[in-house]
Amino acid sequence: MDKKASVEKYAETIREAGRQGVDLIVTPETGIPVYPYWRNNFGYTDPESARRWKETVVAFYDEAVRIPGPETEELGQAVKAAGLTAVIGLNEQDDRPGSRTLYNTMLFIGPDGEIMGRHRKLMPTHQERIFWGRGDASDLRVFETSFGRLGGLICFENHMTLLKAAMAIKGEEVHAACWPGYWAYGGPGNTVRDMTGTLHPLHRSDQDAAVREYAFETQTFVVSASLFLTEDDVPDDFPYKKTTNWKWAMGGSAIATPFGTYAAEPLFGQEGLVIADLDLADRIVAKNVFDCMGHYSRWDVAQLRLKRQAVGPEPAAELGAPRAARVVEVPAAPAGPDAGAEEPEAGAVLPKAIMGAVPEGLAKPLLAALSEKFGPGSVAAARAELDSDDLEELARTHGLSHDEVVSFIHDFIDLIRRRSEFVVPDLVVEEPADA
């Protein structure tokens, strides 16, 4: 419950990883300032318990991190000094005005020290929902790195079948998995969750199964980080120190290969850097047998419809200035923003730019600014409009359903987005109100 000390410790760990030649470091779930292991201790049935709960809730919020903020700046400096990519599990204060919600977040920082993005846990488990809100589709992302496309999921998200499929469809190659500890199942019928800190055979834990199966079924490398925390590390003035089970914060960090085996087996009962050398060519070997995105896929049998937009208090079409409905801006043949613009020289390499469906009043000034930056004739915009009749005609012509047509449009735009070098701002697809 001390984000300053936590960040300082993480920064030093990151620098040490850099000294050891590490390219990617992953830290456990919400290690800054801590995972809420006291989640069974809530309640305010009398004035004293209400006081304890209030103080803990306020402290937990105050010690969480704002993205961006001074803490992310310090972490970014450490990442840059180490020359690596970092995925950091932390408690995040919501940046929406008026909100005081916390999120269970993975922060992605590139080797230049800049924030690449974040992922907020989509579904907190059981009592976790008392502490954290839920993320949305905009945070389900992958990031381009020097070692491939990097993504990540938190705890039981790594069991969610459709999320795993979504990450595979996004082209994930290296996967970060964050956990709060380790556990096993035992008792009659193996139905009792053992969180006593006892080390059982790995196959007794669903975490072992999740990490290795994720790696195998998506042919990714999985870098899995799990918290280690002893009761002695908890300050004596923490109100729930003696009534909280800290023993399951027993570590368990590991690294798995695309074959579903361990490159580095789980580390229990101590702090440490779990390090492995990964040969990215192993993905090709694994995919030669089982390629979830290639020869072993059957999109004609089953497909995934994936949302990509953030959810906010206002419908997306109403945010900012009004814009025309059912508009997608896509690149067109090179031409200047004005009729008299000069044509580019033959064979010239033009910067690729994709503009979102910006308000009409802003489109021309934005194009002019881009043209001034990259030269006359280097940019252009074309507008494609589809109404319900257009969609139905496409569906009839190609023997598809309405939903399949819309899905294909989204996939096409995603392809353009991934291959563009300059995006200002993101693409927007607005379906008809009667669709």
mmCIF file of C-alpha atoms in Angstrom, residues 29-306:
data_model
loop_
_atom_site.group_PDB
_atom_site.id
_atom_site.type_symbol
_atom_site.label_atom_id
_atom_site.label_comp_id
_atom_site.label_asym_id
_atom_site.label_seq_id
_atom_site.Cartn_x
_atom_site.Cartn_y
_atom_site.Cartn_z
ATOM 1 C CA GLU A 29 -1.173 -8.660 -11.258
ATOM 2 C CA THR A 30 -1.653 -5.282 -9.484
ATOM 3 C CA GLY A 31 1.711 -5.436 -7.709
ATOM 4 C CA ILE A 32 1.547 -1.641 -7.441
ATOM 5 C CA PRO A 33 0.613 -0.990 -4.687
ATOM 6 C CA VAL A 34 -0.738 -4.530 -3.952
ATOM 7 C CA TYR A 35 -3.406 -7.063 -4.820
ATOM 8 C CA PRO A 36 -6.400 -6.755 -2.402
ATOM 9 C CA TYR A 37 -5.830 -10.038 -0.577
ATOM 10 C CA TRP A 38 -8.098 -8.721 2.205
ATOM 11 C CA ARG A 39 -11.096 -8.954 -0.116
ATOM 12 C CA ASN A 40 -12.978 -11.224 2.352
ATOM 13 C CA ASN A 41 -12.652 -8.657 5.140
ATOM 14 C CA PHE A 42 -15.004 -5.973 3.890
ATOM 15 C CA GLY A 43 -18.012 -4.794 5.849
ATOM 16 C CA TYR A 44 -19.188 -1.937 8.025
ATOM 17 C CA THR A 45 -21.558 -3.427 10.549
ATOM 18 C CA ASP A 46 -20.478 -1.128 13.380
ATOM 19 C CA PRO A 47 -18.647 2.214 13.674
ATOM 20 C CA GLU A 48 -15.238 0.609 14.157
ATOM 21 C CA SER A 49 -15.493 -1.732 11.160
ATOM 22 C CA ALA A 50 -16.854 1.136 9.067
ATOM 23 C CA ARG A 51 -13.830 3.255 10.013
ATOM 24 C CA ARG A 52 -11.374 0.504 9.069
ATOM 25 C CA TRP A 53 -13.104 -0.090 5.750
ATOM 26 C CA LYS A 54 -13.236 3.607 4.890
ATOM 27 C CA GLU A 55 -9.559 4.127 5.669
ATOM 28 C CA THR A 56 -8.550 1.096 3.610
ATOM 29 C CA VAL A 57 -10.705 2.033 0.612
ATOM 30 C CA VAL A 58 -9.336 5.598 0.594
ATOM 31 C CA ALA A 59 -5.733 4.427 1.011
ATOM 32 C CA PHE A 60 -6.106 1.843 -1.759
ATOM 33 C CA TYR A 61 -7.385 4.543 -4.112
ATOM 34 C CA ASP A 62 -4.754 7.105 -3.111
ATOM 35 C CA GLU A 63 -1.933 4.594 -3.626
ATOM 36 C CA ALA A 64 -3.182 3.555 -7.086
ATOM 37 C CA VAL A 65 -1.609 5.006 -10.235
ATOM 38 C CA ARG A 66 -2.949 7.467 -12.805
ATOM 39 C CA ILE A 67 -1.983 6.803 -16.440
ATOM 40 C CA PRO A 68 -0.088 8.892 -17.393
ATOM 41 C CA GLY A 69 1.346 10.319 -14.187
ATOM 42 C CA PRO A 70 4.574 10.736 -12.208
ATOM 43 C CA GLU A 71 4.675 7.024 -11.413
ATOM 44 C CA THR A 72 4.398 5.967 -15.062
ATOM 45 C CA GLU A 73 7.023 8.581 -15.902
ATOM 46 C CA GLU A 74 9.436 7.039 -13.389
ATOM 47 C CA LEU A 75 8.727 3.546 -14.681
ATOM 48 C CA GLY A 76 9.199 4.759 -18.250
ATOM 49 C CA GLN A 77 12.604 6.214 -17.409
ATOM 50 C CA ALA A 78 13.677 2.874 -15.909
ATOM 51 C CA VAL A 79 12.397 0.977 -18.956
ATOM 52 C CA LYS A 80 14.256 3.326 -21.314
ATOM 53 C CA ALA A 81 17.463 3.007 -19.299
ATOM 54 C CA ALA A 82 17.127 -0.790 -19.395
ATOM 55 C CA GLY A 83 16.362 -0.819 -23.133
ATOM 56 C CA LEU A 84 13.535 -3.323 -22.837
ATOM 57 C CA THR A 85 9.759 -3.608 -23.131
ATOM 58 C CA ALA A 86 7.755 -3.839 -19.908
ATOM 59 C CA VAL A 87 4.289 -5.074 -18.990
ATOM 60 C CA ILE A 88 3.468 -3.840 -15.505
ATOM 61 C CA GLY A 89 0.510 -4.924 -13.395
ATOM 62 C CA LEU A 90 -0.934 -2.117 -11.291
ATOM 63 C CA ASN A 91 -4.055 -0.595 -9.786
ATOM 64 C CA GLU A 92 -5.173 2.281 -12.010
ATOM 65 C CA GLN A 93 -7.271 5.302 -11.140
ATOM 66 C CA ASP A 94 -9.884 5.951 -13.816
ATOM 67 C CA ASP A 95 -9.040 8.972 -15.966
ATOM 68 C CA ARG A 96 -12.688 9.739 -16.764
ATOM 69 C CA PRO A 97 -13.735 13.047 -15.124
ATOM 70 C CA GLY A 98 -15.972 12.465 -12.128
ATOM 71 C CA SER A 99 -15.011 8.802 -11.695
ATOM 72 C CA ARG A 100 -13.215 7.353 -8.677
ATOM 73 C CA THR A 101 -13.224 3.769 -9.917
ATOM 74 C CA LEU A 102 -10.089 1.638 -9.848
ATOM 75 C CA TYR A 103 -9.093 -0.808 -12.587
ATOM 76 C CA ASN A 104 -6.913 -3.886 -12.585
ATOM 77 C CA THR A 105 -4.561 -2.841 -15.372
ATOM 78 C CA MET A 106 -1.595 -4.034 -17.412
ATOM 79 C CA LEU A 107 0.560 -1.089 -18.523
ATOM 80 C CA PHE A 108 2.667 -1.583 -21.675
ATOM 81 C CA ILE A 109 5.830 0.553 -21.936
ATOM 82 C CA GLY A 110 8.183 0.480 -24.936
ATOM 83 C CA PRO A 111 11.995 0.604 -24.927
ATOM 84 C CA ASP A 112 11.836 4.345 -25.620
ATOM 85 C CA GLY A 113 10.161 4.762 -22.230
ATOM 86 C CA GLU A 114 6.852 5.809 -23.786
ATOM 87 C CA ILE A 115 3.476 4.286 -22.908
ATOM 88 C CA MET A 116 2.336 1.928 -25.659
ATOM 89 C CA GLY A 117 -1.089 1.287 -24.145
ATOM 90 C CA ARG A 118 -2.947 -0.491 -21.386
ATOM 91 C CA HIS A 119 -5.289 -3.389 -20.810
ATOM 92 C CA ARG A 120 -7.929 -3.233 -18.087
ATOM 93 C CA LYS A 121 -9.203 -6.540 -16.743
ATOM 94 C CA LEU A 122 -12.532 -7.200 -18.432
ATOM 95 C CA MET A 123 -14.078 -9.386 -15.735
ATOM 96 C CA PRO A 124 -12.954 -9.117 -12.103
ATOM 97 C CA THR A 125 -13.558 -12.388 -10.243
ATOM 98 C CA HIS A 126 -15.874 -12.813 -7.215
ATOM 99 C CA GLN A 127 -15.081 -10.199 -4.536
ATOM 100 C CA GLU A 128 -12.668 -8.427 -6.893
ATOM 101 C CA ARG A 129 -15.730 -6.655 -8.283
ATOM 102 C CA ILE A 130 -15.911 -4.687 -5.031
ATOM 103 C CA PHE A 131 -12.536 -3.142 -5.833
ATOM 104 C CA TRP A 132 -12.342 -2.816 -9.623
ATOM 105 C CA GLY A 133 -14.458 -1.772 -12.555
ATOM 106 C CA ARG A 134 -14.529 -3.641 -15.866
ATOM 107 C CA GLY A 135 -12.489 -2.769 -18.934
ATOM 108 C CA ASP A 136 -13.919 -2.585 -22.442
ATOM 109 C CA ALA A 137 -13.125 -3.668 -25.987
ATOM 110 C CA SER A 138 -10.775 -0.764 -26.678
ATOM 111 C CA ASP A 139 -8.187 -2.217 -24.287
ATOM 112 C CA LEU A 140 -8.029 -5.660 -25.922
ATOM 113 C CA ARG A 141 -4.965 -4.951 -28.010
ATOM 114 C CA VAL A 142 -1.630 -6.183 -29.281
ATOM 115 C CA PHE A 143 1.492 -4.052 -29.685
ATOM 116 C CA GLU A 144 4.259 -4.201 -32.262
ATOM 117 C CA THR A 145 7.680 -4.826 -30.689
ATOM 118 C CA SER A 146 11.129 -5.823 -31.883
ATOM 119 C CA PHE A 147 10.338 -9.442 -30.955
ATOM 120 C CA GLY A 148 6.831 -9.655 -32.402
ATOM 121 C CA ARG A 149 3.285 -8.746 -31.498
ATOM 122 C CA LEU A 150 2.838 -8.518 -27.740
ATOM 123 C CA GLY A 151 -0.462 -8.851 -25.885
ATOM 124 C CA GLY A 152 -1.611 -9.720 -22.413
ATOM 125 C CA LEU A 153 -4.472 -10.917 -20.232
ATOM 126 C CA ILE A 154 -5.013 -10.923 -16.490
ATOM 127 C CA CYS A 155 -5.646 -13.956 -14.268
ATOM 128 C CA PHE A 156 -8.843 -15.830 -15.244
ATOM 129 C CA GLU A 157 -9.042 -13.894 -18.531
ATOM 130 C CA ASN A 158 -6.456 -16.456 -19.630
ATOM 131 C CA HIS A 159 -9.227 -19.069 -19.339
ATOM 132 C CA MET A 160 -11.775 -17.091 -21.406
ATOM 133 C CA THR A 161 -12.068 -18.953 -24.701
ATOM 134 C CA LEU A 162 -13.298 -16.090 -26.892
ATOM 135 C CA LEU A 163 -10.708 -13.654 -25.508
ATOM 136 C CA LYS A 164 -7.958 -16.103 -26.385
ATOM 137 C CA ALA A 165 -9.415 -16.370 -29.880
ATOM 138 C CA ALA A 166 -9.546 -12.575 -30.144
ATOM 139 C CA MET A 167 -5.879 -12.230 -29.201
ATOM 140 C CA ALA A 168 -4.943 -14.883 -31.774
ATOM 141 C CA ILE A 169 -6.937 -13.072 -34.466
ATOM 142 C CA LYS A 170 -5.052 -9.873 -33.607
ATOM 143 C CA GLY A 171 -1.825 -11.731 -34.418
ATOM 144 C CA GLU A 172 -0.410 -12.072 -30.903
ATOM 145 C CA GLU A 173 2.993 -13.801 -30.827
ATOM 146 C CA VAL A 174 4.199 -13.211 -27.253
ATOM 147 C CA HIS A 175 1.663 -13.212 -24.439
ATOM 148 C CA ALA A 176 1.934 -11.699 -20.955
ATOM 149 C CA ALA A 177 -0.145 -13.323 -18.210
ATOM 150 C CA CYS A 178 -0.480 -11.697 -14.787
ATOM 151 C CA TRP A 179 -1.635 -13.501 -11.612
ATOM 152 C CA PRO A 180 -1.979 -12.609 -7.884
ATOM 153 C CA GLY A 181 -0.573 -15.876 -6.504
ATOM 154 C CA TYR A 182 -0.891 -19.642 -6.881
ATOM 155 C CA TRP A 183 -3.288 -22.302 -5.689
ATOM 156 C CA ALA A 184 -4.302 -25.919 -6.125
ATOM 157 C CA TYR A 185 -7.450 -28.031 -5.949
ATOM 158 C CA GLY A 186 -7.912 -30.912 -3.537
ATOM 159 C CA GLY A 187 -10.396 -32.460 -1.137
ATOM 160 C CA PRO A 188 -13.211 -34.787 -2.180
ATOM 161 C CA GLY A 189 -13.367 -34.851 -5.959
ATOM 162 C CA ASN A 190 -10.685 -32.141 -6.133
ATOM 163 C CA THR A 191 -13.375 -29.514 -5.596
ATOM 164 C CA VAL A 192 -11.722 -27.561 -2.751
ATOM 165 C CA ARG A 193 -9.468 -24.659 -3.657
ATOM 166 C CA ASP A 194 -6.293 -24.871 -1.576
ATOM 167 C CA MET A 195 -4.911 -21.383 -0.869
ATOM 168 C CA THR A 196 -2.779 -22.322 2.150
ATOM 169 C CA GLY A 197 0.520 -21.814 0.331
ATOM 170 C CA THR A 198 1.148 -25.570 0.181
ATOM 171 C CA LEU A 199 3.045 -26.605 -2.918
ATOM 172 C CA HIS A 200 1.178 -29.375 -4.730
ATOM 173 C CA PRO A 201 1.959 -31.062 -8.078
ATOM 174 C CA LEU A 202 1.509 -28.488 -10.818
ATOM 175 C CA HIS A 203 -1.319 -30.375 -12.515
ATOM 176 C CA ARG A 204 -3.490 -29.655 -9.449
ATOM 177 C CA SER A 205 -3.600 -25.951 -10.425
ATOM 178 C CA ASP A 206 -5.763 -24.464 -13.187
ATOM 179 C CA GLN A 207 -3.088 -21.777 -13.561
ATOM 180 C CA ASP A 208 -0.572 -24.348 -14.788
ATOM 181 C CA ALA A 209 -3.164 -25.613 -17.270
ATOM 182 C CA ALA A 210 -4.078 -22.091 -18.420
ATOM 183 C CA VAL A 211 -0.510 -20.960 -19.067
ATOM 184 C CA ARG A 212 0.576 -24.053 -20.979
ATOM 185 C CA GLU A 213 -2.664 -24.522 -22.923
ATOM 186 C CA TYR A 214 -2.750 -20.846 -23.913
ATOM 187 C CA ALA A 215 0.761 -21.258 -25.304
ATOM 188 C CA PHE A 216 -0.083 -24.424 -27.224
ATOM 189 C CA GLU A 217 -3.475 -23.495 -28.645
ATOM 190 C CA THR A 218 -2.345 -20.052 -29.839
ATOM 191 C CA GLN A 219 1.286 -20.996 -30.626
ATOM 192 C CA THR A 220 2.584 -18.109 -28.529
ATOM 193 C CA PHE A 221 5.251 -17.746 -25.897
ATOM 194 C CA VAL A 222 3.569 -17.057 -22.548
ATOM 195 C CA VAL A 223 5.447 -15.010 -19.959
ATOM 196 C CA SER A 224 3.475 -15.564 -16.755
ATOM 197 C CA ALA A 225 4.115 -13.447 -13.649
ATOM 198 C CA SER A 226 2.650 -14.207 -10.224
ATOM 199 C CA LEU A 227 2.961 -12.288 -6.949
ATOM 200 C CA PHE A 228 5.094 -13.355 -4.001
ATOM 201 C CA LEU A 229 4.296 -11.610 -0.708
ATOM 202 C CA THR A 230 4.805 -12.715 2.889
ATOM 203 C CA GLU A 231 2.879 -11.512 5.917
ATOM 204 C CA ASP A 232 6.123 -10.008 7.226
ATOM 205 C CA ASP A 233 6.122 -7.670 4.205
ATOM 206 C CA VAL A 234 2.764 -6.208 5.269
ATOM 207 C CA PRO A 235 2.965 -3.153 7.560
ATOM 208 C CA ASP A 236 1.736 -3.796 11.104
ATOM 209 C CA ASP A 237 -0.647 -0.851 10.925
ATOM 210 C CA PHE A 238 -2.583 -2.362 8.027
ATOM 211 C CA PRO A 239 -6.054 -2.922 9.542
ATOM 212 C CA TYR A 240 -6.611 -6.388 8.065
ATOM 213 C CA LYS A 241 -3.109 -7.816 8.445
ATOM 214 C CA LYS A 242 -4.099 -10.516 10.949
ATOM 215 C CA THR A 243 -7.395 -11.453 9.286
ATOM 216 C CA THR A 244 -6.128 -11.874 5.720
ATOM 217 C CA ASN A 245 -4.745 -14.990 4.055
ATOM 218 C CA TRP A 246 -1.429 -13.913 2.544
ATOM 219 C CA LYS A 247 -0.127 -17.462 2.080
ATOM 220 C CA TRP A 248 -1.381 -17.975 -1.468
ATOM 221 C CA ALA A 249 0.817 -15.075 -2.628
ATOM 222 C CA MET A 250 3.468 -17.761 -3.069
ATOM 223 C CA GLY A 251 4.895 -16.850 -6.482
ATOM 224 C CA GLY A 252 4.653 -19.233 -9.424
ATOM 225 C CA SER A 253 6.067 -17.083 -12.236
ATOM 226 C CA ALA A 254 6.994 -19.134 -15.309
ATOM 227 C CA ILE A 255 7.595 -18.980 -19.069
ATOM 228 C CA ALA A 256 5.948 -21.377 -21.556
ATOM 229 C CA THR A 257 6.763 -22.239 -25.165
ATOM 230 C CA PRO A 258 4.379 -22.645 -28.141
ATOM 231 C CA PHE A 259 4.583 -26.400 -27.567
ATOM 232 C CA GLY A 260 2.871 -26.054 -24.175
ATOM 233 C CA THR A 261 6.055 -26.837 -22.266
ATOM 234 C CA TYR A 262 7.998 -24.726 -19.795
ATOM 235 C CA ALA A 263 11.066 -22.795 -20.914
ATOM 236 C CA ALA A 264 11.335 -21.754 -17.250
ATOM 237 C CA GLU A 265 9.361 -23.666 -14.623
ATOM 238 C CA PRO A 266 7.368 -21.863 -11.898
ATOM 239 C CA LEU A 267 9.388 -20.205 -9.130
ATOM 240 C CA PHE A 268 7.797 -20.584 -5.676
ATOM 241 C CA GLY A 269 8.528 -19.192 -2.237
ATOM 242 C CA GLN A 270 10.965 -16.444 -3.176
ATOM 243 C CA GLU A 271 11.416 -13.282 -5.159
ATOM 244 C CA GLY A 272 13.410 -13.467 -8.350
ATOM 245 C CA LEU A 273 13.711 -12.831 -12.053
ATOM 246 C CA VAL A 274 12.491 -15.838 -14.040
ATOM 247 C CA ILE A 275 14.438 -15.591 -17.304
ATOM 248 C CA ALA A 276 14.458 -17.727 -20.451
ATOM 249 C CA ASP A 277 15.868 -17.378 -23.957
ATOM 250 C CA LEU A 278 13.090 -17.736 -26.523
ATOM 251 C CA ASP A 279 13.673 -18.788 -30.122
ATOM 252 C CA LEU A 280 10.903 -17.128 -32.112
ATOM 253 C CA ALA A 281 11.393 -19.674 -34.904
ATOM 254 C CA ASP A 282 9.818 -22.230 -32.563
ATOM 255 C CA ARG A 283 6.451 -20.690 -33.382
ATOM 256 C CA ILE A 284 6.893 -21.751 -36.999
ATOM 257 C CA VAL A 285 7.710 -25.295 -35.943
ATOM 258 C CA ALA A 286 4.668 -25.407 -33.634
ATOM 259 C CA LYS A 287 2.416 -23.962 -36.337
ATOM 260 C CA ASN A 288 3.646 -26.517 -38.827
ATOM 261 C CA VAL A 289 1.630 -29.028 -36.822
ATOM 262 C CA PHE A 290 -1.179 -26.862 -35.434
ATOM 263 C CA ASP A 291 -1.783 -23.328 -36.700
ATOM 264 C CA CYS A 292 -4.856 -21.792 -35.080
ATOM 265 C CA MET A 293 -4.840 -18.929 -37.600
ATOM 266 C CA GLY A 294 -3.893 -20.946 -40.664
ATOM 267 C CA HIS A 295 -4.320 -24.526 -41.859
ATOM 268 C CA TYR A 296 -5.991 -25.669 -38.603
ATOM 269 C CA SER A 297 -8.683 -22.975 -38.691
ATOM 270 C CA ARG A 298 -12.209 -23.457 -39.996
ATOM 271 C CA TRP A 299 -13.683 -19.975 -40.436
ATOM 272 C CA ASP A 300 -16.399 -21.524 -42.590
ATOM 273 C CA VAL A 301 -17.643 -23.339 -39.470
ATOM 274 C CA ALA A 302 -17.124 -20.788 -36.683
ATOM 275 C CA GLN A 303 -16.229 -17.099 -36.602
ATOM 276 C CA LEU A 304 -15.741 -14.485 -33.903
ATOM 277 C CA ARG A 305 -17.481 -11.112 -33.876
ATOM 278 C CA LEU A 306 -15.241 -8.763 -31.930
#
